[in-house]
Coordinates of C-alpha atoms and ligand atoms in Angstrom, one line a residue:
Chain A
M14 CA -59.0 -7.6 -32.6
N15 CA -55.5 -6.3 -31.8
T16 CA -56.5 -4.7 -28.5
L17 CA -58.2 -7.9 -27.5
R18 CA -55.0 -9.8 -28.4
D19 CA -52.9 -7.4 -26.4
L20 CA -55.3 -7.7 -23.4
I21 CA -55.0 -11.5 -23.6
R22 CA -51.2 -11.3 -23.8
S23 CA -50.8 -9.0 -20.9
R24 CA -53.2 -10.8 -18.6
P25 CA -52.7 -14.5 -19.4
I26 CA -53.8 -15.8 -16.0
V27 CA -56.9 -13.7 -15.9
T28 CA -57.7 -14.8 -19.5
A29 CA -57.2 -18.5 -18.6
A30 CA -59.5 -18.1 -15.6
V31 CA -62.2 -16.4 -17.6
V32 CA -62.1 -19.0 -20.3
T33 CA -62.1 -21.8 -17.8
V34 CA -65.1 -20.5 -15.9
F35 CA -66.9 -19.8 -19.2
L36 CA -66.2 -23.3 -20.5
A37 CA -67.2 -24.9 -17.2
A38 CA -70.4 -22.9 -17.0
L39 CA -71.3 -23.3 -20.7
P40 CA -73.4 -26.5 -20.4
F41 CA -75.5 -24.9 -17.7
L42 CA -75.9 -21.7 -19.8
L43 CA -76.9 -23.8 -22.7
G44 CA -79.3 -25.7 -20.5
N45 CA -80.3 -28.1 -23.2
N46 CA -78.9 -31.6 -23.9
Y47 CA -78.9 -31.0 -27.7
Y48 CA -76.8 -27.8 -27.4
V49 CA -74.3 -29.5 -25.1
R50 CA -74.0 -32.2 -27.7
V51 CA -73.2 -29.5 -30.4
A52 CA -70.6 -27.9 -28.1
T53 CA -69.0 -31.4 -27.7
I54 CA -68.8 -31.8 -31.4
V55 CA -67.2 -28.3 -31.6
G56 CA -64.6 -29.7 -29.2
I57 CA -63.8 -32.7 -31.4
Y58 CA -63.3 -30.4 -34.4
V59 CA -61.1 -28.1 -32.4
I60 CA -58.8 -31.0 -31.9
L61 CA -59.0 -31.9 -35.5
V62 CA -58.4 -28.5 -37.0
S63 CA -55.6 -27.7 -34.5
S64 CA -53.9 -30.9 -35.5
L65 CA -54.3 -30.3 -39.3
N66 CA -53.0 -26.8 -38.7
I67 CA -49.6 -28.3 -37.7
I68 CA -49.4 -29.8 -41.1
I69 CA -50.9 -27.0 -43.3
G70 CA -50.4 -23.9 -41.2
F71 CA -47.1 -24.4 -39.5
T72 CA -45.2 -26.6 -41.9
G73 CA -46.9 -25.7 -45.2
M74 CA -47.6 -29.2 -46.2
F75 CA -50.8 -30.3 -47.9
S76 CA -52.7 -33.2 -46.5
L77 CA -56.0 -34.0 -48.0
G78 CA -56.8 -37.1 -46.0
H79 CA -56.8 -36.0 -42.4
A80 CA -60.0 -37.8 -41.7
A81 CA -58.3 -41.2 -42.4
F82 CA -56.2 -40.7 -39.2
Y83 CA -59.3 -39.6 -37.3
G84 CA -61.0 -42.8 -38.5
I85 CA -58.0 -45.0 -37.7
G86 CA -58.1 -43.6 -34.1
A87 CA -61.8 -44.2 -33.9
Y88 CA -61.6 -47.8 -35.1
T89 CA -58.5 -48.6 -33.0
S90 CA -60.3 -47.4 -29.9
A91 CA -63.7 -49.1 -30.8
M92 CA -62.0 -52.4 -31.6
L93 CA -59.8 -52.5 -28.6
T94 CA -62.7 -51.8 -26.2
T95 CA -65.4 -53.9 -27.8
M96 CA -63.3 -56.8 -29.1
A97 CA -60.3 -56.9 -26.8
G98 CA -62.1 -55.6 -23.7
W99 CA -59.7 -52.7 -23.1
N100 CA -60.4 -49.8 -20.9
F101 CA -61.3 -46.5 -22.7
W102 CA -58.5 -44.6 -20.8
L103 CA -55.9 -47.0 -22.2
A104 CA -57.5 -47.2 -25.7
L105 CA -57.5 -43.4 -26.0
P106 CA -53.7 -42.8 -26.0
V107 CA -53.1 -46.0 -28.0
A108 CA -55.5 -44.8 -30.7
G109 CA -53.3 -41.7 -30.9
I110 CA -50.2 -43.8 -31.2
V111 CA -51.6 -46.1 -33.9
A112 CA -52.8 -43.1 -36.0
G113 CA -49.3 -41.5 -35.4
I114 CA -47.6 -44.7 -36.7
F115 CA -49.7 -44.6 -39.9
G116 CA -48.7 -40.9 -40.1
T117 CA -45.1 -41.7 -39.8
L118 CA -45.3 -44.4 -42.6
I119 CA -47.1 -42.1 -45.0
G120 CA -44.6 -39.3 -44.1
L121 CA -41.6 -41.5 -44.7
A122 CA -42.9 -42.7 -48.0
T123 CA -43.9 -39.3 -49.5
L124 CA -42.2 -36.4 -47.7
R125 CA -38.9 -36.6 -49.6
L126 CA -40.9 -36.1 -52.8
R127 CA -42.4 -32.9 -54.1
A128 CA -45.3 -31.4 -52.2
V129 CA -48.0 -32.6 -54.5
F130 CA -47.1 -36.2 -53.7
L131 CA -48.2 -35.8 -50.1
A132 CA -51.5 -34.2 -51.2
F133 CA -52.3 -37.1 -53.6
T134 CA -51.0 -39.8 -51.3
T135 CA -53.1 -38.6 -48.4
L136 CA -56.1 -38.2 -50.7
G137 CA -55.7 -41.8 -51.9
F138 CA -55.0 -43.0 -48.4
G139 CA -58.3 -41.5 -47.2
E140 CA -60.1 -43.5 -49.8
I141 CA -58.1 -46.7 -49.2
T142 CA -58.8 -46.5 -45.5
R143 CA -62.5 -46.2 -46.1
I144 CA -62.5 -49.1 -48.6
V145 CA -60.4 -51.3 -46.3
I146 CA -62.7 -50.7 -43.4
L147 CA -65.7 -51.5 -45.6
N148 CA -64.4 -54.7 -47.0
W149 CA -62.3 -56.3 -44.3
R150 CA -65.4 -57.6 -42.6
S151 CA -63.7 -60.2 -40.4
F152 CA -61.6 -57.5 -38.8
T153 CA -63.7 -54.3 -38.9
R154 CA -67.3 -55.7 -39.4
G155 CA -67.4 -54.0 -42.7
P156 CA -70.4 -51.8 -43.6
M157 CA -72.2 -52.8 -40.4
G158 CA -69.7 -50.7 -38.4
I159 CA -69.0 -51.3 -34.8
A160 CA -71.8 -50.7 -32.4
G161 CA -71.9 -50.8 -28.6
V162 CA -68.7 -48.9 -28.1
P163 CA -68.6 -48.6 -24.3
I164 CA -69.3 -45.3 -22.5
P165 CA -66.3 -44.2 -20.6
T166 CA -66.4 -44.4 -16.8
L167 CA -64.3 -42.6 -14.2
F168 CA -64.0 -43.9 -10.6
G169 CA -67.2 -45.8 -11.1
W170 CA -69.1 -42.8 -12.6
T171 CA -70.6 -43.4 -16.0
F172 CA -70.3 -40.5 -18.4
D173 CA -73.4 -38.5 -19.3
R174 CA -73.7 -35.7 -21.8
Y175 CA -72.0 -33.3 -19.4
G176 CA -69.2 -35.8 -18.8
Y177 CA -68.5 -36.0 -22.5
Y178 CA -68.5 -32.3 -22.8
Y179 CA -66.1 -31.8 -20.0
L180 CA -63.8 -34.6 -21.3
V181 CA -63.6 -33.1 -24.8
V182 CA -62.9 -29.6 -23.3
V183 CA -60.0 -31.1 -21.3
L184 CA -58.7 -33.0 -24.4
A185 CA -59.0 -30.0 -26.6
A186 CA -57.4 -27.7 -24.1
L187 CA -54.5 -30.2 -23.7
T188 CA -54.2 -30.4 -27.5
V189 CA -54.1 -26.7 -28.0
G190 CA -51.8 -26.2 -25.0
I191 CA -49.3 -28.8 -26.3
I192 CA -49.4 -27.4 -29.8
Y193 CA -48.9 -23.9 -28.4
R194 CA -45.8 -25.0 -26.5
V195 CA -44.4 -26.8 -29.5
Y196 CA -45.1 -23.9 -31.8
H197 CA -43.1 -21.6 -29.4
S198 CA -40.0 -23.7 -29.4
R199 CA -37.0 -24.6 -31.6
V200 CA -39.2 -27.3 -33.1
G201 CA -42.0 -24.9 -34.0
R202 CA -39.6 -22.4 -35.5
A203 CA -38.1 -25.1 -37.6
L204 CA -41.5 -26.1 -38.9
V205 CA -42.5 -22.5 -39.8
A206 CA -39.0 -22.0 -41.4
I207 CA -39.8 -25.0 -43.6
R208 CA -43.1 -23.4 -44.6
E209 CA -41.5 -20.1 -45.4
D210 CA -38.5 -21.3 -47.3
E211 CA -37.4 -24.8 -47.4
T212 CA -34.0 -24.1 -49.0
A213 CA -33.2 -21.5 -46.5
A214 CA -34.3 -23.7 -43.6
R215 CA -32.0 -26.4 -44.9
S216 CA -29.1 -24.1 -45.2
M217 CA -29.7 -23.0 -41.5
G218 CA -29.2 -26.6 -40.4
V219 CA -32.8 -27.8 -40.3
N220 CA -33.3 -31.4 -41.2
V221 CA -36.2 -30.7 -43.4
F222 CA -37.3 -34.2 -44.1
G223 CA -37.0 -35.2 -40.4
Y224 CA -39.0 -32.3 -39.2
K225 CA -41.7 -32.8 -41.8
V226 CA -42.1 -36.5 -40.8
L227 CA -42.2 -35.3 -37.1
A228 CA -44.8 -32.7 -37.8
F229 CA -47.0 -35.1 -39.8
T230 CA -46.7 -37.8 -37.1
F231 CA -47.4 -35.3 -34.3
A232 CA -50.5 -34.1 -36.1
C233 CA -51.8 -37.6 -36.8
V234 CA -51.6 -38.5 -33.1
F235 CA -54.1 -35.8 -32.2
A236 CA -56.4 -36.8 -35.1
G237 CA -56.3 -40.3 -33.6
I238 CA -57.2 -39.1 -30.1
A239 CA -60.1 -37.1 -31.6
G240 CA -61.2 -40.3 -33.3
S241 CA -61.1 -42.3 -30.1
F242 CA -63.2 -39.7 -28.3
F243 CA -65.6 -39.6 -31.2
A244 CA -66.0 -43.4 -31.1
H245 CA -67.0 -43.5 -27.5
F246 CA -69.1 -40.4 -27.7
Q247 CA -71.1 -41.7 -30.7
R248 CA -70.9 -45.2 -29.4
F249 CA -70.9 -46.4 -33.0
V250 CA -68.3 -46.2 -35.7
S251 CA -68.6 -46.8 -39.5
A252 CA -66.5 -45.9 -42.5
D253 CA -68.9 -43.1 -43.6
S254 CA -67.9 -40.9 -40.7
F255 CA -64.3 -40.7 -42.0
A256 CA -64.8 -40.3 -45.7
N257 CA -62.9 -37.7 -47.8
L258 CA -65.8 -35.2 -47.2
E259 CA -64.8 -35.2 -43.6
S260 CA -61.2 -34.3 -44.6
F261 CA -62.6 -31.6 -46.8
A262 CA -64.6 -30.2 -43.8
I263 CA -61.5 -30.0 -41.7
I264 CA -59.5 -28.3 -44.4
T265 CA -62.3 -25.8 -44.9
M266 CA -62.4 -24.9 -41.2
V267 CA -58.6 -24.3 -41.3
A268 CA -58.8 -22.2 -44.4
L269 CA -61.8 -20.1 -43.1
G270 CA -60.1 -19.4 -39.8
G271 CA -56.7 -18.8 -41.3
T272 CA -53.5 -20.6 -40.6
G273 CA -51.0 -18.1 -39.3
S274 CA -52.2 -18.5 -35.7
I275 CA -53.3 -21.2 -33.3
F276 CA -56.6 -19.4 -32.7
G277 CA -57.7 -19.0 -36.4
P278 CA -58.6 -22.6 -37.2
I279 CA -60.5 -22.9 -33.9
L280 CA -62.6 -20.0 -35.0
G281 CA -63.2 -21.8 -38.3
A282 CA -64.3 -24.9 -36.5
L283 CA -66.7 -23.0 -34.3
I284 CA -68.4 -21.3 -37.2
L285 CA -68.6 -24.3 -39.5
V286 CA -70.0 -26.7 -36.8
I287 CA -72.5 -24.2 -35.5
L288 CA -73.7 -22.7 -38.8
P289 CA -75.5 -25.9 -40.1
E290 CA -77.0 -26.4 -36.7
V291 CA -78.5 -22.9 -36.7
F292 CA -79.8 -23.3 -40.2
R293 CA -81.1 -26.8 -40.0
F294 CA -82.3 -26.9 -43.6
L295 CA -78.6 -26.5 -44.6
A296 CA -77.5 -29.7 -42.8
Q297 CA -78.0 -31.9 -45.8
Y298 CA -75.9 -29.6 -48.0
R299 CA -72.8 -29.9 -45.9
G300 CA -70.5 -30.6 -48.8
V301 CA -72.0 -27.6 -50.8
I302 CA -71.5 -25.3 -47.8
Y303 CA -67.8 -26.3 -47.4
G304 CA -67.2 -25.8 -51.2
L305 CA -68.9 -22.4 -51.1
V306 CA -67.0 -21.3 -48.0
L307 CA -63.7 -22.4 -49.5
I308 CA -64.4 -20.4 -52.7
L309 CA -65.5 -17.3 -50.8
V310 CA -62.4 -17.5 -48.6
I311 CA -60.2 -17.7 -51.7
V312 CA -61.9 -14.8 -53.4
L313 CA -62.6 -12.5 -50.5
K314 CA -60.2 -13.2 -47.7
P315 CA -57.4 -15.6 -48.7
G316 CA -55.7 -15.0 -45.4
G317 CA -58.7 -16.4 -43.5
L318 CA -60.6 -14.6 -40.8
A319 CA -58.0 -14.5 -38.0
G320 CA -54.8 -15.7 -39.7
V321 CA -51.8 -13.7 -40.5
K322 CA -51.1 -16.0 -43.4
G323 CA -53.8 -18.1 -45.0
I324 CA -53.3 -21.3 -47.0
F325 CA -54.4 -19.6 -50.2
E326 CA -52.3 -16.5 -49.8
K327 CA -49.7 -16.0 -52.4
P328 CA -46.2 -15.8 -51.0
K329 CA -45.2 -12.2 -51.3
T330 CA -41.7 -11.7 -52.3
P331 CA -40.2 -8.6 -50.9
K332 CA -39.5 -5.7 -53.3
R333 CA -36.1 -5.7 -54.6
R334 CA -34.0 -2.7 -55.5
K335 CA -32.6 -2.9 -59.0
R336 CA -28.9 -3.7 -59.3
R337 CA -26.9 -0.7 -60.1
Chain B
M19 CA -6.3 -24.4 -44.8
I20 CA -9.8 -24.3 -43.4
L21 CA -11.3 -25.3 -46.7
S22 CA -9.8 -27.3 -49.5
V23 CA -11.9 -27.8 -52.7
D24 CA -10.5 -30.2 -55.2
N25 CA -11.7 -30.6 -58.8
V26 CA -15.3 -29.8 -58.1
R27 CA -17.5 -30.1 -61.1
K28 CA -21.2 -29.4 -61.6
T29 CA -23.1 -29.7 -64.8
F30 CA -26.7 -28.8 -65.6
G31 CA -27.6 -30.9 -68.7
G32 CA -25.0 -29.9 -71.2
L33 CA -23.9 -26.8 -69.4
V34 CA -20.7 -27.0 -67.3
A35 CA -21.5 -24.5 -64.5
V36 CA -18.5 -25.3 -62.4
N37 CA -15.6 -26.9 -64.3
D38 CA -13.2 -28.8 -62.1
V39 CA -12.5 -25.9 -59.7
D40 CA -9.8 -26.0 -57.0
L41 CA -9.9 -23.6 -54.1
E42 CA -7.8 -23.3 -51.0
V43 CA -9.0 -21.0 -48.3
R44 CA -6.8 -20.0 -45.4
Q45 CA -8.1 -19.8 -41.9
G46 CA -9.1 -16.2 -41.0
D47 CA -8.9 -14.9 -44.6
I48 CA -11.5 -12.9 -46.5
H49 CA -11.4 -14.7 -49.8
A50 CA -13.3 -13.1 -52.7
I51 CA -14.6 -14.9 -55.7
I52 CA -15.3 -12.7 -58.6
G53 CA -16.3 -13.2 -62.2
P54 CA -18.8 -12.2 -64.8
N55 CA -22.5 -13.0 -64.4
G56 CA -23.2 -16.6 -65.1
A57 CA -19.6 -17.6 -64.4
G58 CA -20.8 -20.2 -61.9
K59 CA -20.0 -18.5 -58.6
T60 CA -23.4 -19.1 -57.0
T61 CA -23.4 -22.6 -58.2
F62 CA -20.0 -23.1 -56.6
F63 CA -21.5 -22.0 -53.2
N64 CA -24.5 -24.3 -53.8
A65 CA -22.1 -27.2 -54.5
L66 CA -20.2 -26.4 -51.2
T67 CA -23.4 -26.4 -49.2
A68 CA -24.9 -29.5 -51.0
L69 CA -27.9 -27.5 -52.4
V70 CA -26.7 -28.8 -55.7
P71 CA -24.4 -31.8 -54.9
P72 CA -21.3 -31.7 -57.1
D73 CA -20.9 -34.4 -59.8
S74 CA -17.3 -35.0 -58.9
G75 CA -14.5 -33.6 -56.8
T76 CA -13.8 -33.4 -53.1
I77 CA -14.5 -30.8 -50.4
T78 CA -12.5 -30.9 -47.2
F79 CA -13.5 -28.5 -44.3
R80 CA -11.4 -28.4 -41.2
G81 CA -9.8 -31.7 -42.1
E82 CA -13.1 -33.5 -42.7
R83 CA -14.6 -34.5 -46.0
I84 CA -18.0 -32.8 -46.4
D85 CA -18.9 -33.7 -49.9
G86 CA -21.7 -36.2 -49.8
L87 CA -23.2 -34.6 -46.7
K88 CA -26.7 -33.2 -46.7
T89 CA -27.1 -29.4 -46.6
H90 CA -28.2 -29.3 -43.0
Q91 CA -25.2 -31.4 -42.1
V92 CA -22.9 -29.0 -43.8
S93 CA -24.5 -26.2 -41.8
A94 CA -24.0 -28.2 -38.6
R95 CA -20.2 -28.6 -39.5
G96 CA -19.9 -24.8 -39.3
I97 CA -20.6 -23.3 -42.7
G98 CA -23.1 -20.5 -42.8
R99 CA -24.3 -18.7 -45.9
T100 CA -26.4 -15.9 -47.3
F101 CA -28.2 -15.9 -50.7
Q102 CA -27.7 -13.7 -53.7
N103 CA -31.5 -13.4 -54.0
I104 CA -32.3 -12.9 -50.4
R105 CA -34.1 -15.9 -48.8
L106 CA -35.4 -14.8 -45.4
F107 CA -38.4 -16.3 -43.7
P108 CA -40.8 -13.5 -44.7
Y109 CA -43.5 -14.2 -42.1
L110 CA -41.1 -14.6 -39.2
S111 CA -39.9 -11.6 -37.2
V112 CA -36.4 -10.4 -37.3
L113 CA -35.8 -12.1 -34.0
E114 CA -37.3 -15.4 -35.1
N115 CA -35.3 -15.4 -38.3
V116 CA -32.1 -15.2 -36.3
K117 CA -33.4 -17.9 -33.9
V118 CA -33.9 -20.3 -36.7
G119 CA -30.3 -19.7 -37.7
A120 CA -29.4 -20.9 -34.2
H121 CA -31.4 -24.1 -34.7
N122 CA -28.5 -26.5 -34.2
L123 CA -27.2 -24.7 -31.1
G124 CA -30.2 -26.1 -29.3
R125 CA -30.8 -29.7 -28.4
H126 CA -34.2 -29.7 -26.9
T127 CA -36.7 -32.0 -28.4
I128 CA -40.5 -31.8 -28.9
F129 CA -40.9 -33.5 -25.5
D130 CA -38.8 -30.8 -23.8
A131 CA -40.9 -28.2 -25.5
I132 CA -44.2 -29.8 -24.3
L133 CA -43.0 -30.3 -20.7
R134 CA -41.1 -26.9 -20.7
S135 CA -38.1 -28.8 -19.2
G136 CA -35.1 -27.2 -17.7
R137 CA -33.1 -27.8 -20.8
F138 CA -35.8 -26.1 -22.9
R139 CA -35.9 -23.1 -20.6
R140 CA -32.2 -22.7 -20.5
E141 CA -31.7 -23.1 -24.2
E142 CA -34.5 -20.7 -25.0
R143 CA -33.0 -18.1 -22.7
E144 CA -29.6 -18.5 -24.3
V145 CA -30.8 -18.4 -27.8
E146 CA -32.9 -15.3 -27.1
E147 CA -29.9 -13.5 -25.6
F148 CA -27.6 -14.6 -28.4
A149 CA -30.1 -13.6 -31.1
L150 CA -30.6 -10.2 -29.6
E151 CA -26.9 -9.7 -29.5
L152 CA -26.5 -10.5 -33.2
I153 CA -29.4 -8.3 -34.1
E154 CA -27.8 -5.4 -32.2
K155 CA -24.5 -6.1 -34.0
V156 CA -26.2 -5.6 -37.4
G157 CA -28.1 -2.6 -36.2
L158 CA -31.6 -4.0 -36.3
S159 CA -32.5 -3.8 -32.5
D160 CA -35.4 -1.5 -33.0
K161 CA -36.9 -3.9 -35.6
R162 CA -36.7 -7.1 -33.7
D163 CA -40.4 -7.8 -33.9
T164 CA -40.9 -6.7 -37.5
Y165 CA -41.7 -9.3 -40.1
A166 CA -38.7 -9.9 -42.4
R167 CA -40.8 -9.1 -45.4
N168 CA -41.4 -5.6 -44.2
L169 CA -37.8 -4.7 -43.9
P170 CA -36.2 -2.5 -46.6
Y171 CA -33.8 -4.2 -48.9
G172 CA -30.5 -3.2 -47.2
E173 CA -31.8 -4.4 -43.8
Q174 CA -32.8 -7.7 -45.3
R175 CA -29.3 -8.2 -46.4
K176 CA -28.0 -7.5 -42.9
L177 CA -30.6 -9.8 -41.3
E178 CA -29.4 -12.6 -43.6
I179 CA -25.9 -12.2 -42.3
A180 CA -27.1 -12.2 -38.7
R181 CA -29.1 -15.3 -39.4
A182 CA -26.1 -17.0 -40.9
M183 CA -23.9 -16.1 -38.0
A184 CA -26.4 -17.4 -35.5
A185 CA -25.2 -21.0 -36.0
H186 CA -21.7 -20.1 -34.8
P187 CA -20.2 -21.0 -38.1
T188 CA -16.4 -20.8 -38.6
L189 CA -16.8 -20.2 -42.4
L190 CA -19.3 -17.6 -43.8
L191 CA -20.3 -17.7 -47.5
L192 CA -21.6 -14.3 -48.5
D193 CA -23.2 -14.2 -52.0
E194 CA -23.2 -10.6 -53.2
P195 CA -23.9 -8.9 -49.9
A196 CA -23.5 -5.5 -51.4
A197 CA -25.9 -6.0 -54.3
G198 CA -28.4 -3.2 -54.4
M199 CA -26.7 -1.2 -51.6
N200 CA -25.9 2.5 -52.0
N201 CA -22.4 3.8 -51.3
T202 CA -23.0 4.6 -47.7
E203 CA -24.4 1.2 -47.1
T204 CA -21.6 -0.5 -48.9
A205 CA -19.0 1.4 -46.8
A206 CA -20.8 0.2 -43.7
L207 CA -20.8 -3.3 -45.0
D208 CA -17.1 -3.0 -45.7
E209 CA -16.5 -2.1 -42.0
F210 CA -18.8 -4.9 -40.9
I211 CA -17.1 -7.6 -42.8
R212 CA -13.7 -6.4 -41.5
S213 CA -15.1 -6.7 -38.0
L214 CA -16.1 -10.2 -38.7
K215 CA -12.6 -11.0 -39.8
S216 CA -11.2 -9.6 -36.6
E217 CA -13.5 -11.8 -34.6
G218 CA -12.0 -14.8 -36.3
Y219 CA -14.5 -15.7 -39.0
T220 CA -13.2 -16.9 -42.3
I221 CA -15.2 -15.5 -45.1
I222 CA -15.7 -16.3 -48.8
L223 CA -17.2 -13.4 -50.5
I224 CA -18.8 -13.3 -53.9
E225 CA -19.0 -9.7 -54.9
H226 CA -19.3 -7.5 -58.0
D227 CA -18.4 -4.3 -56.3
M228 CA -14.7 -4.1 -57.2
K229 CA -14.0 -1.3 -54.9
L230 CA -15.2 -3.4 -51.9
V231 CA -13.4 -6.5 -53.1
M232 CA -10.1 -4.8 -53.7
S233 CA -10.3 -3.1 -50.4
I234 CA -11.1 -6.0 -48.1
A235 CA -10.1 -9.3 -49.8
D236 CA -6.9 -11.0 -48.7
R237 CA -7.1 -13.2 -51.7
I238 CA -9.1 -13.2 -54.9
T239 CA -10.2 -16.1 -57.1
V240 CA -11.5 -15.2 -60.6
I241 CA -14.0 -17.6 -62.3
D242 CA -15.2 -17.4 -65.9
H243 CA -17.4 -19.9 -67.7
G244 CA -17.1 -22.2 -64.7
E245 CA -13.3 -22.2 -64.7
K246 CA -10.8 -20.7 -62.4
I247 CA -8.8 -18.3 -64.5
S248 CA -6.8 -16.4 -62.0
E249 CA -6.0 -16.3 -58.3
G250 CA -3.9 -14.2 -56.0
V251 CA -3.8 -10.9 -54.1
A252 CA -5.6 -7.9 -55.6
R253 CA -2.7 -6.4 -57.5
D254 CA -1.9 -9.7 -59.3
V255 CA -5.5 -10.4 -60.3
Q256 CA -6.0 -6.8 -61.6
N257 CA -3.0 -7.1 -63.8
D258 CA -3.8 -10.6 -65.1
Q259 CA -4.3 -10.5 -68.8
R260 CA -6.9 -13.3 -68.7
V261 CA -9.0 -11.5 -66.2
I262 CA -8.9 -8.3 -68.2
E263 CA -10.0 -10.2 -71.3
A264 CA -12.8 -12.0 -69.4
Y265 CA -14.2 -8.8 -68.2
L266 CA -13.7 -6.8 -71.5
G267 CA -15.0 -9.7 -73.5
K268 CA -18.3 -9.2 -71.6
Q269 CA -18.6 -5.6 -72.5
H270 CA -17.4 -4.1 -69.3
G271 CA -18.3 -7.2 -67.4
G272 CA -22.0 -6.7 -67.1
D273 CA -20.9 -6.4 -63.6
Q274 CA -19.9 -3.2 -62.0
Ligands
ADP18 N1 -30.3 -25.0 -60.9 C1 -29.9 -24.7 -62.1 N2 -30.3 -25.4 -63.2 C2 -29.8 -25.1 -64.4 N3 -28.9 -24.2 -64.7 C3 -28.4 -23.5 -63.6 C4 -28.9 -23.7 -62.3 N4 -28.2 -22.9 -61.5 C5 -27.4 -22.2 -62.3 N5 -27.5 -22.5 -63.6 C6 -26.7 -22.0 -64.7 O1 -25.4 -22.1 -64.3 C7 -24.6 -21.0 -64.8 C8 -23.9 -20.4 -63.6 O2 -24.9 -19.7 -62.8 P1 -24.5 -19.0 -61.5 O3 -23.8 -20.0 -60.6 O4 -25.7 -18.5 -60.9 O5 -23.5 -17.8 -61.9 P2 -23.0 -16.6 -61.1 O6 -23.4 -16.7 -59.7 O7 -21.6 -16.6 -61.3 O8 -23.7 -15.4 -61.8 C9 -25.6 -20.1 -65.5 O9 -25.6 -20.3 -66.9 C10 -27.0 -20.5 -64.9 O10 -28.0 -20.3 -65.8
MG19 MG1 -24.6 -15.5 -58.6

């Protein structure tokens, strides 16, 4: 693991080239439409877990309703394209912005309060979002959902399975790349400082509230973009896809992978999307699997598989010498 | 006067932790605050830095009122601090800890970071250089990539000082920097604090190690039960009857 990491660090261009070639060749290696579809879904979850990792992993905040922002992005994009005739390429960023605005509002309302308030508010917000979508029929078509979400086209070419796959790879790569750059900056250091010790961060001049709202907003933008892609990939959206179980799934992936790194949650997404596909009989027990995985992580490996610091790891205070 | 504190008061429920304390600190001084455990010294620091906003009183720093500001704004005005019970960022490296201290020296935004703008690259280069300089100054160069949590105690104290210095403060508040240090370490700390003074820092030092205090403090303020009971140079304070009583009354201070 460490030697692999060192190899990647010392040869970034080679690594990037290898990964690019691999991802480009993957659909041909898989050779089967169904597998390409699974790979595309992995891509969506890579965006979702990376975005939730900003909240949980970097900043140490607890959001239990990430799927709501995913859903808001999906509905924004679906409604703009089917009802207002927008182009997908315009609807995609706008879906991110709308989800981001909801993130800002939730953040402003709760992030001054104790940490549990964000957890409860986001949990509630997830449920409220679902209920509003179901009941505001004149706006969202309620339980019928929105069908016929258009297939993206590019220079006259209509996306096929491969097109979706490559698009999600590009979106996920951009997401991870942007998050990587923010993580390795003054902004990223401020977020991690908040996670590590809020009081100390404050005393070092970090505007803790401001950065929490920024981190939450930033994360929600990517959730919204994932939602937009999902809407056009599935070509149908309904409230069920964004219920709290979905938030639970994303959290489990983050916890399984571990939050101390950018790579950890991606590993978690990879495992938890592919596992139920390999063992088809498990697919109907999705919720049970997430619950079991979460318990196993807590008991066996609270740091997650690849993380330096997991979300269930107790903060270890350094040993103190006794006062003379 | 770089800092003028006027009638600052802080109560916790019925407990008066800081009882209408006045304090004048001269530019360039090492000003020690001493007093028995529970006297309210740390609370006084917390009141200065708005971690526990004072109930009443005024605080003027470099001619500007800073009471009513938020903690991060106080830091941005040029007051750095360390904590009695060390509060580093355990899962950040030594270098990163110091870089967080330099947070407000940078101006680059999230967009600069994403685009890797010229401003981002210049600031990151500068902060890296400056942080390495500070790390060298406190003697942690060979540990720059070690997690703060893995440092031995004495080095954690040093790292806290380096982190506080990273914001280019003009006033440093050190809360018991020698606590838990052995004699050799304390002697080195003595040297180090003197060197800070010669670089132009003003320092307020809460400390129980009387040898250290008497050796380096320009002025000493004694607090007991939240009240200022004595003030002056070392000799005056040592001979002050109220100070002797305060310490004797606590069975040899519970302090040394
Ligand atoms: N946040 C707080 N809430 C309640 N009581 C506090 C708090 N901080 C300090 N105190 C109390 O205020 C008094 C002064 O404490 P402190 O300032 O830590 O003293 P010192 O630093 O001089 O040892 C103590 O009695 C302490 O228990
Ligand atoms: Mg104290």
